[in-house]
Coordinates of C-alpha atoms in Angstrom, one line a residue:
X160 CA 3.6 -25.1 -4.9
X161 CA 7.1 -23.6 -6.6
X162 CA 4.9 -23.8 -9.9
X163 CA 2.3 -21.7 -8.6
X164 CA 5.2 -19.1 -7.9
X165 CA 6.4 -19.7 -11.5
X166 CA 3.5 -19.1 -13.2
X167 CA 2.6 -15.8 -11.6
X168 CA 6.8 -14.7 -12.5
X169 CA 5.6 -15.8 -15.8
X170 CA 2.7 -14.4 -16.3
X171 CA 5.2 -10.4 -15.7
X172 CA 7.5 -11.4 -18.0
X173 CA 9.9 -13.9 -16.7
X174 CA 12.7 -16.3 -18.7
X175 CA 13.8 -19.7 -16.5
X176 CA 16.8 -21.4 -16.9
X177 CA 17.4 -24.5 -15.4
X178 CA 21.3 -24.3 -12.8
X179 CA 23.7 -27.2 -13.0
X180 CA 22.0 -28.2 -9.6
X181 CA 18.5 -28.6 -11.1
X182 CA 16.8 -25.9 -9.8
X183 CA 14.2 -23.6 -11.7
X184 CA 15.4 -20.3 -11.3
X185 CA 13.7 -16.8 -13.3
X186 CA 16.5 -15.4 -14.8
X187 CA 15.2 -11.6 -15.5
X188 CA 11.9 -10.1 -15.5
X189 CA 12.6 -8.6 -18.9
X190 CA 13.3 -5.4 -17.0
X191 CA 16.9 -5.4 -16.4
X192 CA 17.4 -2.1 -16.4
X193 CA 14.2 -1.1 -13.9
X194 CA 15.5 -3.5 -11.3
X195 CA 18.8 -2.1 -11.4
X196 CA 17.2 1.6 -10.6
X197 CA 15.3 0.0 -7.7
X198 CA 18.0 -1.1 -6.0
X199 CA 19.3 2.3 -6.1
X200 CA 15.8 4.5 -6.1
X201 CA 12.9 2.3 -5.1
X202 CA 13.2 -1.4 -3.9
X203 CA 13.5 -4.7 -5.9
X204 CA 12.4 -8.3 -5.1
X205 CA 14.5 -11.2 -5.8
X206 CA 13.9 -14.9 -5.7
X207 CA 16.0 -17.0 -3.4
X208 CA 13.9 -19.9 -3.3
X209 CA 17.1 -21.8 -5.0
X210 CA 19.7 -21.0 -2.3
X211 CA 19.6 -23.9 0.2
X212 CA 17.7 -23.8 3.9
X213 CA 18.9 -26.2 6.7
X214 CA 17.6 -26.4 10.1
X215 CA 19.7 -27.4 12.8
X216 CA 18.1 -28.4 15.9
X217 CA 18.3 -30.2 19.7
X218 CA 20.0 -28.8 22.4
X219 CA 23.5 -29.2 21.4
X220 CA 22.9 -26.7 18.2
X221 CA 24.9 -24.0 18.7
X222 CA 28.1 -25.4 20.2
X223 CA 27.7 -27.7 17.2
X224 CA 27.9 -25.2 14.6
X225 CA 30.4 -23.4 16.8
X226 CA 32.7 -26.3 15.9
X227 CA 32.1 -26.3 12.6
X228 CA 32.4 -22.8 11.0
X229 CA 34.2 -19.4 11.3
X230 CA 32.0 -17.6 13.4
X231 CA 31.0 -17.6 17.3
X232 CA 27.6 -19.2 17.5
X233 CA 27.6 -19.2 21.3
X234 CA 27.1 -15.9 22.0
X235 CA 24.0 -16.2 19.3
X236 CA 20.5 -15.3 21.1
X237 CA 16.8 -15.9 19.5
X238 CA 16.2 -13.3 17.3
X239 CA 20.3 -12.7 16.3
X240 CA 21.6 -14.2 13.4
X241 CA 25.8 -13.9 11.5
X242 CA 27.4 -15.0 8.3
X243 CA 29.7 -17.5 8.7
X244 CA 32.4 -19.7 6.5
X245 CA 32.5 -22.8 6.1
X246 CA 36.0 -24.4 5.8
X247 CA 37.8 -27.6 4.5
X248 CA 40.3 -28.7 7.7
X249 CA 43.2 -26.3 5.7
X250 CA 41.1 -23.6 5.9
X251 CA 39.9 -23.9 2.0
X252 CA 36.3 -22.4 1.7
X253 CA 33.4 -24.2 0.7
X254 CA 30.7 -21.8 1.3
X255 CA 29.5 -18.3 2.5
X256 CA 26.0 -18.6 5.0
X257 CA 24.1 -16.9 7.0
X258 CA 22.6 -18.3 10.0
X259 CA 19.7 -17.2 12.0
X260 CA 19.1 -18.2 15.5
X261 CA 15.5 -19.0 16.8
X262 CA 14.4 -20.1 20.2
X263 CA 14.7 -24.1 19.3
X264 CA 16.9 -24.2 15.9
X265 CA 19.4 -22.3 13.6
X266 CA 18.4 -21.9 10.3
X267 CA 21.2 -21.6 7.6
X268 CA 20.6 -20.3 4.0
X269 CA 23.2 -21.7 2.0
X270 CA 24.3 -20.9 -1.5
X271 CA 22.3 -23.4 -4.5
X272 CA 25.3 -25.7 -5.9
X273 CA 26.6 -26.2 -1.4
X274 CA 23.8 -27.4 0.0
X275 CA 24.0 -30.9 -0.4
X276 CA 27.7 -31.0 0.4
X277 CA 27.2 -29.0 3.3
X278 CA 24.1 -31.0 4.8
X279 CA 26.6 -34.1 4.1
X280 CA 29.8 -32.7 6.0
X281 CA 27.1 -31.9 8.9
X282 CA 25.7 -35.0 9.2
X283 CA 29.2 -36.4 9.0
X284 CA 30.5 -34.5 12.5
X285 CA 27.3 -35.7 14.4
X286 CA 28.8 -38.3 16.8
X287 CA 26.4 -40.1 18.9
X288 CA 26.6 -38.3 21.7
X289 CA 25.5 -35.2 19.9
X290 CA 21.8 -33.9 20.5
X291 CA 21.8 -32.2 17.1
X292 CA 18.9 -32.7 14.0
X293 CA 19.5 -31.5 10.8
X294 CA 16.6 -31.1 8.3
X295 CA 16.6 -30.0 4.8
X296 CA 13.7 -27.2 4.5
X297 CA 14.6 -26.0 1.1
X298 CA 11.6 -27.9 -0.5
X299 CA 9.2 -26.6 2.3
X300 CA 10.1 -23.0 2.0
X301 CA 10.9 -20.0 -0.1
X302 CA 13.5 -17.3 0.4
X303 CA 13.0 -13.7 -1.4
X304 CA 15.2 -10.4 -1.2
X305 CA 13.9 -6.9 -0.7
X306 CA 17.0 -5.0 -1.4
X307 CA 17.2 -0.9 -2.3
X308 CA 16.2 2.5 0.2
X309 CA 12.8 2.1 0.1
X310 CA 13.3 -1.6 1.7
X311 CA 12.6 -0.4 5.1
X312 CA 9.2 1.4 3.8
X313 CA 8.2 -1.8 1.7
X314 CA 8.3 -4.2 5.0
X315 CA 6.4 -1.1 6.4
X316 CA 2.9 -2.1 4.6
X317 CA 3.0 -5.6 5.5
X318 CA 3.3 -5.2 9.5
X319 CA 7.1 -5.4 9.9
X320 CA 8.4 -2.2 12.0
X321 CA 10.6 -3.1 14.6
X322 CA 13.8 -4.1 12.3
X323 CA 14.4 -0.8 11.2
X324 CA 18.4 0.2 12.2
X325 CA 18.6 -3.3 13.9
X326 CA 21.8 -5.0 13.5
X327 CA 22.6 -7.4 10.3
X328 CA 20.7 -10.7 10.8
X329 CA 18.3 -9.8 13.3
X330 CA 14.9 -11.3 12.6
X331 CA 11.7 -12.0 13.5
X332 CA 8.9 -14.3 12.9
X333 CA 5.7 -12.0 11.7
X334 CA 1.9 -13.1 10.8
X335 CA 0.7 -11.4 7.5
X336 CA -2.3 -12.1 5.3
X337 CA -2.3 -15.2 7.0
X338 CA 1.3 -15.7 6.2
X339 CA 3.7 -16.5 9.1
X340 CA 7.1 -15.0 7.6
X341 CA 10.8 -14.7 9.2
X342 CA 11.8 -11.4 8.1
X343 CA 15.9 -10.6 8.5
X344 CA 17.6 -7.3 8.1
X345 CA 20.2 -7.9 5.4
X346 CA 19.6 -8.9 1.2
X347 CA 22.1 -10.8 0.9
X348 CA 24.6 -7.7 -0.7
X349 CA 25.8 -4.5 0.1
X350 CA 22.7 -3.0 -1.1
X351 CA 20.4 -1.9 2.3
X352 CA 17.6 -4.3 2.3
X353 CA 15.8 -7.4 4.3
X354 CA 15.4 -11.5 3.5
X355 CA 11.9 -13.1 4.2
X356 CA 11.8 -16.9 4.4
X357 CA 8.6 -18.6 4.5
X358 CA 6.3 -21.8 3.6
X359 CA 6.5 -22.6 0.0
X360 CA 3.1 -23.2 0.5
X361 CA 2.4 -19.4 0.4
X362 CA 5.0 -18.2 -1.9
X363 CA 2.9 -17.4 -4.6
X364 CA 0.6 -14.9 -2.4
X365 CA 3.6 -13.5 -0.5
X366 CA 5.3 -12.8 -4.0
X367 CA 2.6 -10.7 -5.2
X368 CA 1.9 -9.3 -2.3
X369 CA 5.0 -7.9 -2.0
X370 CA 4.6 -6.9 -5.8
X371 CA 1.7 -5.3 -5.0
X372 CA 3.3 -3.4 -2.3
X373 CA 5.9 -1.7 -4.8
X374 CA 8.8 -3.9 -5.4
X375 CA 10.1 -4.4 -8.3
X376 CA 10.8 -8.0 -9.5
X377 CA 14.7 -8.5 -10.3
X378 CA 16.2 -11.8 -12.1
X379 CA 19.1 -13.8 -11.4
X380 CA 21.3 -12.1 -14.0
X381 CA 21.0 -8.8 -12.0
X382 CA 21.9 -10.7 -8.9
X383 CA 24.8 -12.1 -10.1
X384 CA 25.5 -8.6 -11.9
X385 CA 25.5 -7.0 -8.7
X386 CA 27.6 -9.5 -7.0
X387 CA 30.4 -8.9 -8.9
X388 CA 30.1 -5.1 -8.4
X389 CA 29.9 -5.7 -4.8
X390 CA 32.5 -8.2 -3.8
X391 CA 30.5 -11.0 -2.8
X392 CA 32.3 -14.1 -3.1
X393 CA 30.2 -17.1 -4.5
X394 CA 31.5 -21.0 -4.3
X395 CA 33.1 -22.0 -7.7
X396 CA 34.5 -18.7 -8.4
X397 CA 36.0 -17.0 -5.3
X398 CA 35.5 -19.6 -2.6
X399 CA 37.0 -22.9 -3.5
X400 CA 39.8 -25.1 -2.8
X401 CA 42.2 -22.3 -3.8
X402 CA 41.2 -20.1 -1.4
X403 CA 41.1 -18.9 2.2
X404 CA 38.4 -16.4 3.9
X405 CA 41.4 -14.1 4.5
X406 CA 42.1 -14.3 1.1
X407 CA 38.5 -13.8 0.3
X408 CA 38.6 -10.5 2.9
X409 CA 35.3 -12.5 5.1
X410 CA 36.5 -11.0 8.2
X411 CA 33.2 -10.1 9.2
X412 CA 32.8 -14.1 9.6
X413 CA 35.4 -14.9 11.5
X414 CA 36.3 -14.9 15.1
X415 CA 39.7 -15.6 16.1
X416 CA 39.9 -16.1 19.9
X417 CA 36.1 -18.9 19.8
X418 CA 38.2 -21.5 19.9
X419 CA 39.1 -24.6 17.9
X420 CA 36.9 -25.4 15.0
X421 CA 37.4 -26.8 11.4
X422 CA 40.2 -25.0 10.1
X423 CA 41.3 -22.7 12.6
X424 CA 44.4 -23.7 13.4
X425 CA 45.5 -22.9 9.7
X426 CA 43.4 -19.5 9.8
X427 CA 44.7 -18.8 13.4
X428 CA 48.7 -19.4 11.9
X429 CA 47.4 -16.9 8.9
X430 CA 46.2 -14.2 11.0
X431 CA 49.6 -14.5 13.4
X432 CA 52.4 -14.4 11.2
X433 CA 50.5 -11.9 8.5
X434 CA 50.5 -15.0 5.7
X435 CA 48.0 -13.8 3.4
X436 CA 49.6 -13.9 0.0
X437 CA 46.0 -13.1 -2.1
X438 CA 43.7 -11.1 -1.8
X439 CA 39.8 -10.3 -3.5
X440 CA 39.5 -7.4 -5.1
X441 CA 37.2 -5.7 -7.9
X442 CA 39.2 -4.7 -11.0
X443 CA 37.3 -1.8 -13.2
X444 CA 38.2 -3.2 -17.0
X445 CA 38.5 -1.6 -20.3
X446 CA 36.5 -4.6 -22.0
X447 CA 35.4 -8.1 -22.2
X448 CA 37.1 -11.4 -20.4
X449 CA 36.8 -14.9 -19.6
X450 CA 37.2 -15.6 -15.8
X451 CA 40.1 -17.9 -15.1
X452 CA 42.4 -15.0 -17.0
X453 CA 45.6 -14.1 -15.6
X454 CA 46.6 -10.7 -14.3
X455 CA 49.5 -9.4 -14.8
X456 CA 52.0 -6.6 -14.3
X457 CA 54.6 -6.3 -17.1
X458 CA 56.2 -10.1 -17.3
X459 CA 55.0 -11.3 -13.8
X460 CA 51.6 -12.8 -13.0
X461 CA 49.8 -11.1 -9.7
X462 CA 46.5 -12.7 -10.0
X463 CA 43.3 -14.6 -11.5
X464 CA 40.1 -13.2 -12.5
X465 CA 37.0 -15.0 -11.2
X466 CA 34.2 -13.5 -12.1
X467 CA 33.1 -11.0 -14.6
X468 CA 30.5 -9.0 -15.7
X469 CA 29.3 -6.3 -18.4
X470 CA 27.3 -3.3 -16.1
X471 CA 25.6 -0.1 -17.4
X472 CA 28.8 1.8 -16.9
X473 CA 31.4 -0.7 -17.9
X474 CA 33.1 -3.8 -17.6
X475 CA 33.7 -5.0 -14.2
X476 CA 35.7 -8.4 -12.2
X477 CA 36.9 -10.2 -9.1
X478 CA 40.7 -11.1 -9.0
X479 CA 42.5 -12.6 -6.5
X480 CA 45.8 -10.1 -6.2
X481 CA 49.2 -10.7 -5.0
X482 CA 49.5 -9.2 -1.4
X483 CA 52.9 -8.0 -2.8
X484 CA 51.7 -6.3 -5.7
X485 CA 49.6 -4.0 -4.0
X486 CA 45.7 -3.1 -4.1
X487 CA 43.3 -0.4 -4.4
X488 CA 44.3 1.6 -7.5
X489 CA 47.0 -0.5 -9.1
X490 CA 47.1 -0.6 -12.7
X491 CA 46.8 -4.4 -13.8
X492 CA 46.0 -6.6 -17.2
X493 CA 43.7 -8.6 -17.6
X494 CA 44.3 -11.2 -20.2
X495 CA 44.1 -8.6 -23.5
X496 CA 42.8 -5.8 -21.3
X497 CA 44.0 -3.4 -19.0
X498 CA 42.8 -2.9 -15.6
X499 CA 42.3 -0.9 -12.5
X500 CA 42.1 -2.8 -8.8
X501 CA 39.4 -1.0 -6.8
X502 CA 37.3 -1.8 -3.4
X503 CA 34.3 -3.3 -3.3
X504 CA 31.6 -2.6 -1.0
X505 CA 30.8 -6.0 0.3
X506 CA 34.6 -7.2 1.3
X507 CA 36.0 -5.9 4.7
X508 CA 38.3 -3.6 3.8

């Protein structure tokens, strides 16, 4: 069924390379710079398909994940859907997720190289008492991104109207061309835009449909591009056992008076007595460098570089930043670079 989807990516131009987790994923379109206009101009369409899907269910769902993450899943209805963090018991990230909530189960779509260890750790907090089921969808399904202005106008010619100005994560299950869909407000960064999850079975017909429809199709490289230039924190280079959500500025995820969960006592004590001694910023850069680089002021280290990429209008990275030394607008180097620390649209500021 994924082949099917492969092919037709092929057939407009599309490169695959294979992730450390196995998956098949189209790494550009050829058409690097095109996508990048539609996110700003037009809309672009990116394949999720990799990214992991896992359905909780049974009646005990929500309080369940209540337990186990950052954010407040009991106040979730049908139809309302957060990002939320998931956390070693010292507050150590594993993963960034968003979860939507439907009338019978939670869905979660879960970064590529976490799913398996997060479908472990959940099975491993079901006690038998617990009415909870999880199921792995992420061979059954697809996920795609519509992200750029015209996002809203896209969804437009396939039925979906009632998800315009509607809060991040709501969604709702729509029928088109015979294709039952959960479309949710949010692309998964910064840029405006909406994620549709649906049966693999269909994913070739879905993806050129929505080609069809005017998006523009937009590789992995670009994703990961724009990450960077947004601030969103992916496992293995921001969120890891270094690291904190505090430190990784989540605080959209995280709700401090829900209760106890994984973690929270060590996120609780952070919050309190103002213990945040990192924080993730973007850093502007005057050239090229490895992530896992130092930054410095004058003799004294302030921070590591995590990710970095080359964009249209320079060179651009994520650091983790002494508190201490400051933030937006400090002058830093970066290995054999220099450096400017600068916001990023994703983080909370």
């Amino acid at each position: 069924m994924i082949q099917e989807l492969h092919d037709i990516q092929a057939a407009t131009g599309a490169t695959f390379a294979e992730l450390t987790t196995k998956e098949i994923v189209p790494v550009s379109f050829g058409n690097d710079a095109e996508a990048i206009a539609a996110t700003k101009q037009g809309v672009a369409l990116y394949d999720r398909t990799h990214w992991g899907r896992i359905q909780i269910s049974d009646s005990d769902r929500l309080r369940f994940l209540h337990n186990q993450s950052t954010n407040n899943f009991n106040i979730l209805k049908p139809g309302q859907g957060c990002d939320t963090v998931f956390v070693t018991s010292t507050a150590r990230t594993i993963d960034l997720a968003t979860a939507y909530a439907t009338e019978d189960a939670v869905l979660l779509l879960v970064s590529a190289n976490r799913r398996r260890q997060l479908l472990e750790l959940l099975d491993r907090y079901i006690f038998p008492m617990d009415r909870v089921e999880l199921t792995d969808l992420t061979d059954t399904t697809v996920a795609f991104s519509v992200l750029g202005p015209e996002s809203t106008q896209l969804l437009e010619k396939i039925g979906v109207t009632e998800l315009e100005n509607q809060p991040y994560a709501t969604h709702k299950l729509i029928n088109f061309a015979g294709i039952d869909i959960r479309v949710a407000v949010g692309s998964g960064l910064a840029t405006p835009g909406y994620t549709l999850i649906a049966p693999a079975s269909d994913a070739a017909n879905l993806w050129k449909e929505l080609v069809q429809a005017g998006a523009v199709p937009m590789g992995d490289r670009v994703w990961e591009q724009l990450r960077i230039e947004q601030g969103r924190p992916a496992p293995d280079f921001e969120l890891t056992d270094d690291y904190n959500p505090l430190e990784a500025r989540l605080l959209h995820t995280i709700t401090y008076d829900k209760g106890c969960y994984i973690g929270q006592e060590t996120i609780a004590r952070l919050n309190t007595y103002k213990g945040v001694k990192q924080q993730l910023w973007g850093v502007q850069l005057s050239g090229a460098v490895e992530p896992g680089t130092a930054v410095t002021i004058g003799e004294d280290k302030v921070g590591k570089l995590t990710s970095f990429t080359e964009t249209e209008s320079g060179f651009f990275g994520l650091a983790y930043i002494r508190t201490k030394a400051g933030g937006e607008g400090l002058k830093v180097q970066v290995g054999s670079v220099s450096g400017e620390v600068v916001n990023v649209p994703f983080l909370s500021s």
